Short mmCIF file of N, CA and C in Angstrom, two decimals:
data_model
loop_
_atom_site.label_atom_id
_atom_site.label_comp_id
_atom_site.label_asym_id
_atom_site.label_seq_id
_atom_site.Cartn_x
_atom_site.Cartn_y
_atom_site.Cartn_z
N CYS A 1 -1.63 -11.21 11.55
CA CYS A 1 -0.70 -11.31 10.45
C CYS A 1 -0.21 -9.91 10.10
N SER A 2 1.01 -9.60 10.42
CA SER A 2 1.58 -8.31 10.04
C SER A 2 2.70 -8.57 9.05
N CYS A 3 2.43 -8.31 7.81
CA CYS A 3 3.36 -8.69 6.75
C CYS A 3 3.86 -7.49 5.99
N GLY A 4 4.13 -6.42 6.66
CA GLY A 4 4.65 -5.25 5.97
C GLY A 4 4.71 -4.08 6.91
N HIS A 5 5.54 -3.13 6.55
CA HIS A 5 5.72 -1.97 7.41
C HIS A 5 4.55 -1.00 7.34
N ASP A 6 3.71 -1.12 6.33
CA ASP A 6 2.59 -0.19 6.19
C ASP A 6 1.23 -0.90 6.11
N LEU A 7 1.15 -2.07 6.70
CA LEU A 7 -0.10 -2.82 6.66
C LEU A 7 -1.25 -2.05 7.32
N ASP A 8 -0.97 -1.39 8.43
CA ASP A 8 -2.03 -0.62 9.11
C ASP A 8 -2.61 0.45 8.20
N PHE A 9 -1.74 1.13 7.46
CA PHE A 9 -2.18 2.15 6.52
C PHE A 9 -3.13 1.55 5.48
N HIS A 10 -2.77 0.39 4.96
CA HIS A 10 -3.58 -0.23 3.92
C HIS A 10 -4.91 -0.73 4.48
N ILE A 11 -4.90 -1.25 5.69
CA ILE A 11 -6.16 -1.71 6.29
C ILE A 11 -7.12 -0.53 6.46
N VAL A 12 -6.62 0.61 6.87
CA VAL A 12 -7.47 1.80 7.00
C VAL A 12 -8.02 2.19 5.62
N SER A 13 -7.20 2.08 4.58
CA SER A 13 -7.68 2.37 3.22
C SER A 13 -8.76 1.38 2.80
N TRP A 14 -8.56 0.10 3.14
CA TRP A 14 -9.57 -0.91 2.80
C TRP A 14 -10.88 -0.59 3.51
N MET A 15 -10.80 -0.22 4.78
CA MET A 15 -12.02 0.09 5.53
C MET A 15 -12.72 1.31 4.95
N GLU A 16 -11.93 2.31 4.59
CA GLU A 16 -12.50 3.52 3.98
C GLU A 16 -13.19 3.17 2.66
N ALA A 17 -12.52 2.38 1.83
CA ALA A 17 -13.10 1.98 0.55
C ALA A 17 -14.36 1.13 0.75
N ALA A 18 -14.31 0.21 1.71
CA ALA A 18 -15.48 -0.64 1.98
C ALA A 18 -16.67 0.20 2.41
N GLN A 19 -16.42 1.20 3.24
CA GLN A 19 -17.51 2.07 3.70
C GLN A 19 -18.13 2.82 2.51
N GLN A 20 -17.27 3.31 1.62
CA GLN A 20 -17.79 4.03 0.45
C GLN A 20 -18.50 3.07 -0.51
N PHE A 21 -17.97 1.85 -0.67
CA PHE A 21 -18.65 0.85 -1.50
C PHE A 21 -20.04 0.56 -0.93
N ALA A 22 -20.13 0.42 0.39
CA ALA A 22 -21.41 0.11 1.04
C ALA A 22 -22.43 1.23 0.83
N HIS A 23 -21.96 2.46 0.64
CA HIS A 23 -22.86 3.59 0.38
C HIS A 23 -23.13 3.79 -1.11
N GLY A 24 -22.61 2.87 -1.94
CA GLY A 24 -22.89 2.94 -3.37
C GLY A 24 -21.87 3.73 -4.18
N ASN A 25 -20.83 4.23 -3.54
CA ASN A 25 -19.80 4.99 -4.27
C ASN A 25 -18.74 4.01 -4.78
N LEU A 26 -18.75 3.73 -6.07
CA LEU A 26 -17.79 2.80 -6.64
C LEU A 26 -16.65 3.51 -7.37
N GLN A 27 -16.73 4.82 -7.51
CA GLN A 27 -15.69 5.63 -8.15
C GLN A 27 -14.97 6.42 -7.06
N LEU A 28 -14.06 5.77 -6.35
CA LEU A 28 -13.42 6.40 -5.21
C LEU A 28 -12.32 7.36 -5.65
N HIS A 29 -12.27 8.50 -4.98
CA HIS A 29 -11.20 9.46 -5.18
C HIS A 29 -10.68 9.95 -3.82
N TRP A 30 -11.58 10.38 -2.98
CA TRP A 30 -11.23 11.05 -1.73
C TRP A 30 -11.41 10.10 -0.55
N ALA A 31 -10.39 10.01 0.29
CA ALA A 31 -10.50 9.28 1.55
C ALA A 31 -10.84 10.30 2.63
N TYR A 32 -11.89 10.08 3.36
CA TYR A 32 -12.40 11.09 4.28
C TYR A 32 -11.76 11.04 5.66
N THR A 33 -11.26 9.88 6.09
CA THR A 33 -10.79 9.76 7.48
C THR A 33 -9.34 10.17 7.73
N PRO A 34 -8.42 10.17 6.74
CA PRO A 34 -7.03 10.55 7.07
C PRO A 34 -6.92 12.00 7.51
N ALA A 35 -5.78 12.31 8.11
CA ALA A 35 -5.46 13.67 8.55
C ALA A 35 -6.54 14.22 9.47
N PHE A 36 -6.90 13.41 10.47
CA PHE A 36 -7.90 13.82 11.47
C PHE A 36 -9.20 14.24 10.81
N ASN A 37 -9.66 13.42 9.86
CA ASN A 37 -10.90 13.62 9.12
C ASN A 37 -10.90 14.81 8.17
N ALA A 38 -9.71 15.35 7.89
CA ALA A 38 -9.62 16.39 6.86
C ALA A 38 -9.62 15.75 5.47
N GLY A 39 -9.15 14.50 5.40
CA GLY A 39 -9.18 13.75 4.16
C GLY A 39 -7.97 13.99 3.27
N GLU A 40 -7.88 13.15 2.25
CA GLU A 40 -6.83 13.29 1.25
C GLU A 40 -7.25 12.51 0.01
N PRO A 41 -6.67 12.84 -1.15
CA PRO A 41 -7.05 12.14 -2.38
C PRO A 41 -6.31 10.81 -2.53
N ARG A 42 -6.36 10.00 -1.51
CA ARG A 42 -5.60 8.75 -1.43
C ARG A 42 -5.91 7.80 -2.59
N PHE A 43 -7.16 7.67 -2.96
CA PHE A 43 -7.53 6.68 -3.96
C PHE A 43 -7.15 7.10 -5.38
N VAL A 44 -6.74 8.34 -5.55
CA VAL A 44 -6.25 8.81 -6.84
C VAL A 44 -4.82 8.34 -7.06
N PHE A 45 -4.03 8.27 -5.98
CA PHE A 45 -2.60 8.01 -6.09
C PHE A 45 -2.21 6.55 -5.92
N TYR A 46 -3.05 5.75 -5.31
CA TYR A 46 -2.72 4.34 -5.10
C TYR A 46 -3.46 3.49 -6.11
N PRO A 47 -2.81 2.45 -6.64
CA PRO A 47 -3.47 1.58 -7.62
C PRO A 47 -4.73 0.96 -7.04
N PRO A 48 -5.79 0.87 -7.81
CA PRO A 48 -7.08 0.43 -7.28
C PRO A 48 -7.15 -1.05 -6.91
N LEU A 49 -6.30 -1.89 -7.45
CA LEU A 49 -6.44 -3.32 -7.20
C LEU A 49 -6.30 -3.64 -5.70
N SER A 50 -5.31 -3.06 -5.04
CA SER A 50 -5.08 -3.34 -3.62
C SER A 50 -6.29 -2.97 -2.77
N TRP A 51 -6.74 -1.73 -2.87
CA TRP A 51 -7.82 -1.33 -1.98
C TRP A 51 -9.17 -1.89 -2.41
N THR A 52 -9.33 -2.24 -3.69
CA THR A 52 -10.58 -2.87 -4.12
C THR A 52 -10.68 -4.29 -3.56
N ILE A 53 -9.57 -5.05 -3.66
CA ILE A 53 -9.57 -6.41 -3.11
C ILE A 53 -9.73 -6.36 -1.60
N GLY A 54 -8.96 -5.50 -0.93
CA GLY A 54 -9.05 -5.40 0.53
C GLY A 54 -10.44 -5.00 1.00
N ALA A 55 -11.05 -4.02 0.31
CA ALA A 55 -12.41 -3.59 0.68
C ALA A 55 -13.42 -4.69 0.44
N SER A 56 -13.29 -5.40 -0.68
CA SER A 56 -14.21 -6.49 -0.98
C SER A 56 -14.10 -7.61 0.06
N LEU A 57 -12.86 -7.93 0.45
CA LEU A 57 -12.68 -8.93 1.50
C LEU A 57 -13.29 -8.46 2.81
N GLY A 58 -13.14 -7.17 3.11
CA GLY A 58 -13.69 -6.62 4.34
C GLY A 58 -15.21 -6.62 4.36
N LEU A 59 -15.82 -6.47 3.20
CA LEU A 59 -17.28 -6.53 3.14
C LEU A 59 -17.79 -7.97 3.27
N ALA A 60 -16.97 -8.93 2.85
CA ALA A 60 -17.39 -10.32 2.86
C ALA A 60 -17.00 -11.07 4.14
N LEU A 61 -15.96 -10.62 4.82
CA LEU A 61 -15.41 -11.33 5.98
C LEU A 61 -15.32 -10.40 7.19
N PRO A 62 -15.21 -10.95 8.40
CA PRO A 62 -14.92 -10.10 9.56
C PRO A 62 -13.55 -9.44 9.37
N TRP A 63 -13.36 -8.24 9.88
CA TRP A 63 -12.15 -7.46 9.59
C TRP A 63 -10.86 -8.08 10.13
N THR A 64 -10.96 -9.13 10.93
CA THR A 64 -9.74 -9.81 11.37
C THR A 64 -9.19 -10.73 10.28
N ARG A 65 -10.00 -11.07 9.29
CA ARG A 65 -9.60 -12.02 8.25
C ARG A 65 -8.97 -11.41 7.00
N PRO A 66 -9.42 -10.25 6.50
CA PRO A 66 -8.87 -9.73 5.24
C PRO A 66 -7.34 -9.62 5.16
N PRO A 67 -6.63 -9.19 6.20
CA PRO A 67 -5.17 -9.14 6.05
C PRO A 67 -4.55 -10.51 5.79
N ILE A 68 -5.09 -11.54 6.43
CA ILE A 68 -4.57 -12.89 6.24
C ILE A 68 -4.90 -13.40 4.84
N VAL A 69 -6.15 -13.23 4.42
CA VAL A 69 -6.56 -13.69 3.10
C VAL A 69 -5.84 -12.91 2.01
N TYR A 70 -5.71 -11.59 2.19
CA TYR A 70 -5.02 -10.76 1.20
C TYR A 70 -3.55 -11.18 1.07
N THR A 71 -2.90 -11.44 2.20
CA THR A 71 -1.50 -11.88 2.17
C THR A 71 -1.39 -13.21 1.44
N TRP A 72 -2.31 -14.13 1.72
CA TRP A 72 -2.31 -15.42 1.03
C TRP A 72 -2.50 -15.22 -0.47
N LEU A 73 -3.45 -14.36 -0.86
CA LEU A 73 -3.69 -14.10 -2.28
C LEU A 73 -2.44 -13.51 -2.95
N ALA A 74 -1.81 -12.54 -2.27
CA ALA A 74 -0.63 -11.89 -2.84
C ALA A 74 0.53 -12.89 -2.99
N LEU A 75 0.74 -13.72 -1.97
CA LEU A 75 1.82 -14.70 -2.05
C LEU A 75 1.53 -15.77 -3.11
N THR A 76 0.28 -16.17 -3.20
CA THR A 76 -0.10 -17.16 -4.22
C THR A 76 0.12 -16.59 -5.62
N ALA A 77 -0.29 -15.36 -5.83
CA ALA A 77 -0.09 -14.72 -7.13
C ALA A 77 1.40 -14.56 -7.44
N ALA A 78 2.18 -14.16 -6.43
CA ALA A 78 3.63 -14.01 -6.63
C ALA A 78 4.27 -15.35 -6.96
N GLY A 79 3.90 -16.40 -6.23
CA GLY A 79 4.44 -17.72 -6.49
C GLY A 79 4.07 -18.23 -7.87
N TYR A 80 2.81 -18.05 -8.24
CA TYR A 80 2.39 -18.50 -9.57
C TYR A 80 3.13 -17.72 -10.66
N SER A 81 3.30 -16.40 -10.45
CA SER A 81 4.01 -15.59 -11.44
C SER A 81 5.44 -16.07 -11.62
N LEU A 82 6.11 -16.36 -10.51
CA LEU A 82 7.48 -16.85 -10.61
C LEU A 82 7.51 -18.22 -11.28
N TYR A 83 6.58 -19.08 -10.92
CA TYR A 83 6.50 -20.40 -11.55
C TYR A 83 6.32 -20.27 -13.06
N ASP A 84 5.40 -19.40 -13.46
CA ASP A 84 5.12 -19.20 -14.87
C ASP A 84 6.36 -18.66 -15.61
N LEU A 85 7.06 -17.74 -14.99
CA LEU A 85 8.28 -17.19 -15.59
C LEU A 85 9.39 -18.24 -15.64
N ALA A 86 9.57 -18.98 -14.55
CA ALA A 86 10.66 -19.95 -14.46
C ALA A 86 10.48 -21.10 -15.44
N LYS A 87 9.22 -21.40 -15.82
CA LYS A 87 8.98 -22.48 -16.79
C LYS A 87 9.66 -22.20 -18.13
N GLU A 88 9.90 -20.92 -18.43
CA GLU A 88 10.57 -20.59 -19.69
C GLU A 88 12.05 -20.97 -19.66
N PHE A 89 12.61 -21.13 -18.46
CA PHE A 89 14.05 -21.35 -18.33
C PHE A 89 14.40 -22.69 -17.67
N ALA A 90 13.42 -23.34 -17.05
CA ALA A 90 13.73 -24.55 -16.28
C ALA A 90 12.60 -25.57 -16.46
N THR A 91 12.81 -26.75 -15.90
CA THR A 91 11.78 -27.79 -15.95
C THR A 91 10.62 -27.39 -15.04
N PRO A 92 9.44 -27.98 -15.23
CA PRO A 92 8.31 -27.66 -14.35
C PRO A 92 8.61 -27.96 -12.88
N ALA A 93 9.33 -29.05 -12.61
CA ALA A 93 9.64 -29.39 -11.21
C ALA A 93 10.57 -28.34 -10.60
N ALA A 94 11.60 -27.93 -11.34
CA ALA A 94 12.52 -26.90 -10.84
C ALA A 94 11.80 -25.56 -10.69
N SER A 95 10.88 -25.28 -11.60
CA SER A 95 10.10 -24.03 -11.52
C SER A 95 9.22 -24.01 -10.28
N LEU A 96 8.59 -25.15 -9.99
CA LEU A 96 7.76 -25.26 -8.80
C LEU A 96 8.59 -25.08 -7.54
N LEU A 97 9.77 -25.69 -7.50
CA LEU A 97 10.65 -25.56 -6.35
C LEU A 97 11.09 -24.10 -6.17
N ALA A 98 11.41 -23.43 -7.26
CA ALA A 98 11.80 -22.02 -7.19
C ALA A 98 10.65 -21.17 -6.66
N ALA A 99 9.43 -21.45 -7.11
CA ALA A 99 8.26 -20.69 -6.66
C ALA A 99 8.01 -20.91 -5.17
N VAL A 100 8.15 -22.15 -4.70
CA VAL A 100 7.95 -22.44 -3.27
C VAL A 100 9.00 -21.71 -2.44
N PHE A 101 10.26 -21.77 -2.86
CA PHE A 101 11.31 -21.06 -2.12
C PHE A 101 11.09 -19.55 -2.13
N TYR A 102 10.57 -19.04 -3.22
CA TYR A 102 10.27 -17.61 -3.30
C TYR A 102 9.19 -17.22 -2.29
N ILE A 103 8.14 -18.05 -2.21
CA ILE A 103 7.03 -17.73 -1.32
C ILE A 103 7.44 -17.79 0.16
N VAL A 104 8.26 -18.77 0.52
CA VAL A 104 8.62 -18.92 1.94
C VAL A 104 9.82 -18.07 2.34
N ASN A 105 10.38 -17.32 1.40
CA ASN A 105 11.49 -16.42 1.72
C ASN A 105 11.00 -15.35 2.70
N PRO A 106 11.61 -15.24 3.88
CA PRO A 106 11.11 -14.28 4.87
C PRO A 106 11.23 -12.82 4.41
N HIS A 107 12.11 -12.54 3.47
CA HIS A 107 12.24 -11.15 3.01
C HIS A 107 11.07 -10.72 2.14
N VAL A 108 10.29 -11.68 1.66
CA VAL A 108 9.08 -11.35 0.92
C VAL A 108 8.03 -10.80 1.89
N LEU A 109 8.03 -11.29 3.12
CA LEU A 109 7.01 -10.92 4.10
C LEU A 109 7.40 -9.77 5.02
N PHE A 110 8.66 -9.43 5.08
CA PHE A 110 9.09 -8.47 6.09
C PHE A 110 10.07 -7.47 5.51
N THR A 111 9.81 -6.21 5.72
CA THR A 111 10.71 -5.15 5.30
C THR A 111 11.16 -4.42 6.56
N ALA A 112 12.44 -4.48 6.83
CA ALA A 112 12.96 -3.86 8.06
C ALA A 112 13.61 -2.52 7.73
N TYR A 113 13.33 -1.53 8.54
CA TYR A 113 13.96 -0.23 8.43
C TYR A 113 14.59 0.09 9.77
N GLY A 114 15.77 0.62 9.73
CA GLY A 114 16.41 1.06 10.96
C GLY A 114 15.72 2.30 11.50
N PRO A 115 16.02 2.67 12.74
CA PRO A 115 15.38 3.85 13.30
C PRO A 115 15.77 5.09 12.50
N GLY A 116 14.84 5.97 12.32
CA GLY A 116 15.10 7.20 11.57
C GLY A 116 14.64 8.40 12.35
N TYR A 117 15.33 9.48 12.15
CA TYR A 117 14.95 10.74 12.76
C TYR A 117 14.50 11.67 11.64
N ALA A 118 13.37 12.29 11.80
CA ALA A 118 12.86 13.14 10.75
C ALA A 118 12.03 14.26 11.35
N PHE A 119 11.78 15.25 10.56
CA PHE A 119 10.86 16.31 10.95
C PHE A 119 10.07 16.69 9.72
N LYS A 120 8.96 17.33 9.96
CA LYS A 120 8.13 17.77 8.85
C LYS A 120 8.06 19.28 8.88
N ALA A 121 8.34 19.88 7.74
CA ALA A 121 8.23 21.33 7.61
C ALA A 121 7.07 21.61 6.67
N THR A 122 6.21 22.49 7.06
CA THR A 122 5.08 22.87 6.22
C THR A 122 5.36 24.22 5.60
N ILE A 123 5.26 24.27 4.30
CA ILE A 123 5.56 25.50 3.57
C ILE A 123 4.25 26.01 2.96
N PRO A 124 3.95 27.29 3.11
CA PRO A 124 2.72 27.80 2.48
C PRO A 124 2.73 27.56 0.97
N ARG A 125 1.57 27.20 0.46
CA ARG A 125 1.45 26.88 -0.96
C ARG A 125 0.37 27.73 -1.60
N LEU A 126 0.51 27.94 -2.91
CA LEU A 126 -0.50 28.70 -3.63
C LEU A 126 -1.76 27.88 -3.91
N LYS A 127 -1.59 26.56 -4.02
CA LYS A 127 -2.73 25.67 -4.27
C LYS A 127 -2.81 24.64 -3.16
N LEU A 128 -4.02 24.22 -2.83
CA LEU A 128 -4.20 23.18 -1.83
C LEU A 128 -3.71 21.84 -2.39
N ALA A 129 -3.20 20.99 -1.51
CA ALA A 129 -2.73 19.67 -1.94
C ALA A 129 -3.87 18.89 -2.58
N GLY A 130 -3.62 18.35 -3.76
CA GLY A 130 -4.62 17.58 -4.47
C GLY A 130 -5.59 18.41 -5.28
N ASP A 131 -5.44 19.74 -5.23
CA ASP A 131 -6.32 20.62 -5.98
C ASP A 131 -5.97 20.57 -7.47
N ILE A 132 -6.87 20.99 -8.31
CA ILE A 132 -6.60 21.04 -9.75
C ILE A 132 -5.42 21.98 -9.97
N GLY A 133 -4.43 21.50 -10.72
CA GLY A 133 -3.24 22.30 -10.99
C GLY A 133 -2.13 22.11 -9.98
N ASP A 134 -2.35 21.30 -8.93
CA ASP A 134 -1.30 21.02 -7.95
C ASP A 134 -0.26 20.13 -8.60
N THR A 135 1.00 20.57 -8.59
CA THR A 135 2.06 19.79 -9.23
C THR A 135 2.78 18.87 -8.25
N ASP A 136 2.60 19.08 -6.97
CA ASP A 136 3.23 18.22 -5.97
C ASP A 136 2.22 17.14 -5.59
N VAL A 137 1.99 16.20 -6.52
CA VAL A 137 0.90 15.26 -6.35
C VAL A 137 1.10 14.28 -5.20
N TYR A 138 2.33 13.98 -4.84
CA TYR A 138 2.54 13.04 -3.74
C TYR A 138 2.46 13.76 -2.40
N GLY A 139 3.00 14.96 -2.31
CA GLY A 139 2.86 15.76 -1.11
C GLY A 139 3.84 15.43 0.00
N ALA A 140 4.75 14.50 -0.21
CA ALA A 140 5.68 14.15 0.87
C ALA A 140 7.04 13.76 0.31
N GLN A 141 7.43 14.35 -0.80
CA GLN A 141 8.73 14.01 -1.37
C GLN A 141 9.85 14.40 -0.41
N GLN A 142 10.85 13.57 -0.39
CA GLN A 142 12.06 13.91 0.36
C GLN A 142 13.02 14.53 -0.64
N HIS A 143 13.70 15.54 -0.22
CA HIS A 143 14.64 16.20 -1.10
C HIS A 143 16.04 15.78 -0.70
N ALA A 144 16.72 15.08 -1.61
CA ALA A 144 18.01 14.46 -1.33
C ALA A 144 19.04 15.43 -0.74
N PRO A 145 19.17 16.66 -1.21
CA PRO A 145 20.19 17.54 -0.61
C PRO A 145 19.95 17.79 0.89
N LEU A 146 18.71 17.74 1.32
CA LEU A 146 18.42 17.98 2.73
C LEU A 146 18.75 16.76 3.60
N LEU A 147 18.92 15.59 2.99
CA LEU A 147 19.19 14.39 3.77
C LEU A 147 20.57 14.41 4.41
N ASP A 148 21.48 15.21 3.87
CA ASP A 148 22.84 15.30 4.42
C ASP A 148 23.00 16.38 5.46
N VAL A 149 21.95 17.14 5.75
CA VAL A 149 22.03 18.22 6.74
C VAL A 149 21.94 17.63 8.14
N ASP A 150 22.93 17.89 8.97
CA ASP A 150 22.91 17.42 10.36
C ASP A 150 22.10 18.39 11.20
N ILE A 151 21.16 17.83 11.94
CA ILE A 151 20.30 18.64 12.81
C ILE A 151 20.52 18.16 14.23
N PRO A 152 20.99 19.03 15.11
CA PRO A 152 21.21 18.60 16.50
C PRO A 152 19.90 18.22 17.18
N ILE A 153 19.93 17.11 17.87
CA ILE A 153 18.73 16.63 18.56
C ILE A 153 18.85 16.89 20.04
#
């Protein structure tokens, strides 16, 4: 089940979180395996619900199952949320129909991006990424003025 352009990234986060949970660390901050085991403060920047649910599913099920179960949980929650919202404006039957159509909409499951050409420039910094006082907390912002620069390939 591949239901997103970054599912692999999230599965690695789930596995990392599950490993730390298994060692008794329930206050996750640092992911140790990204960047060729140099690590990054991944769990500080991503909401905990996703990786907590994914890690818990991974601890309870074989790792081939969590992506499928997680996708089902996410779609069920999205459908119920739409149903609950639509009940304020429509009949229960129409709300249920709207929720079903929302869940089976293929654009909910797939995000397509055209091919892109990019490069990464590393600029020396006074503080390490993720260090106390680091103001570039995401570490990979794109700067809009540079997007219009043509670079010969």
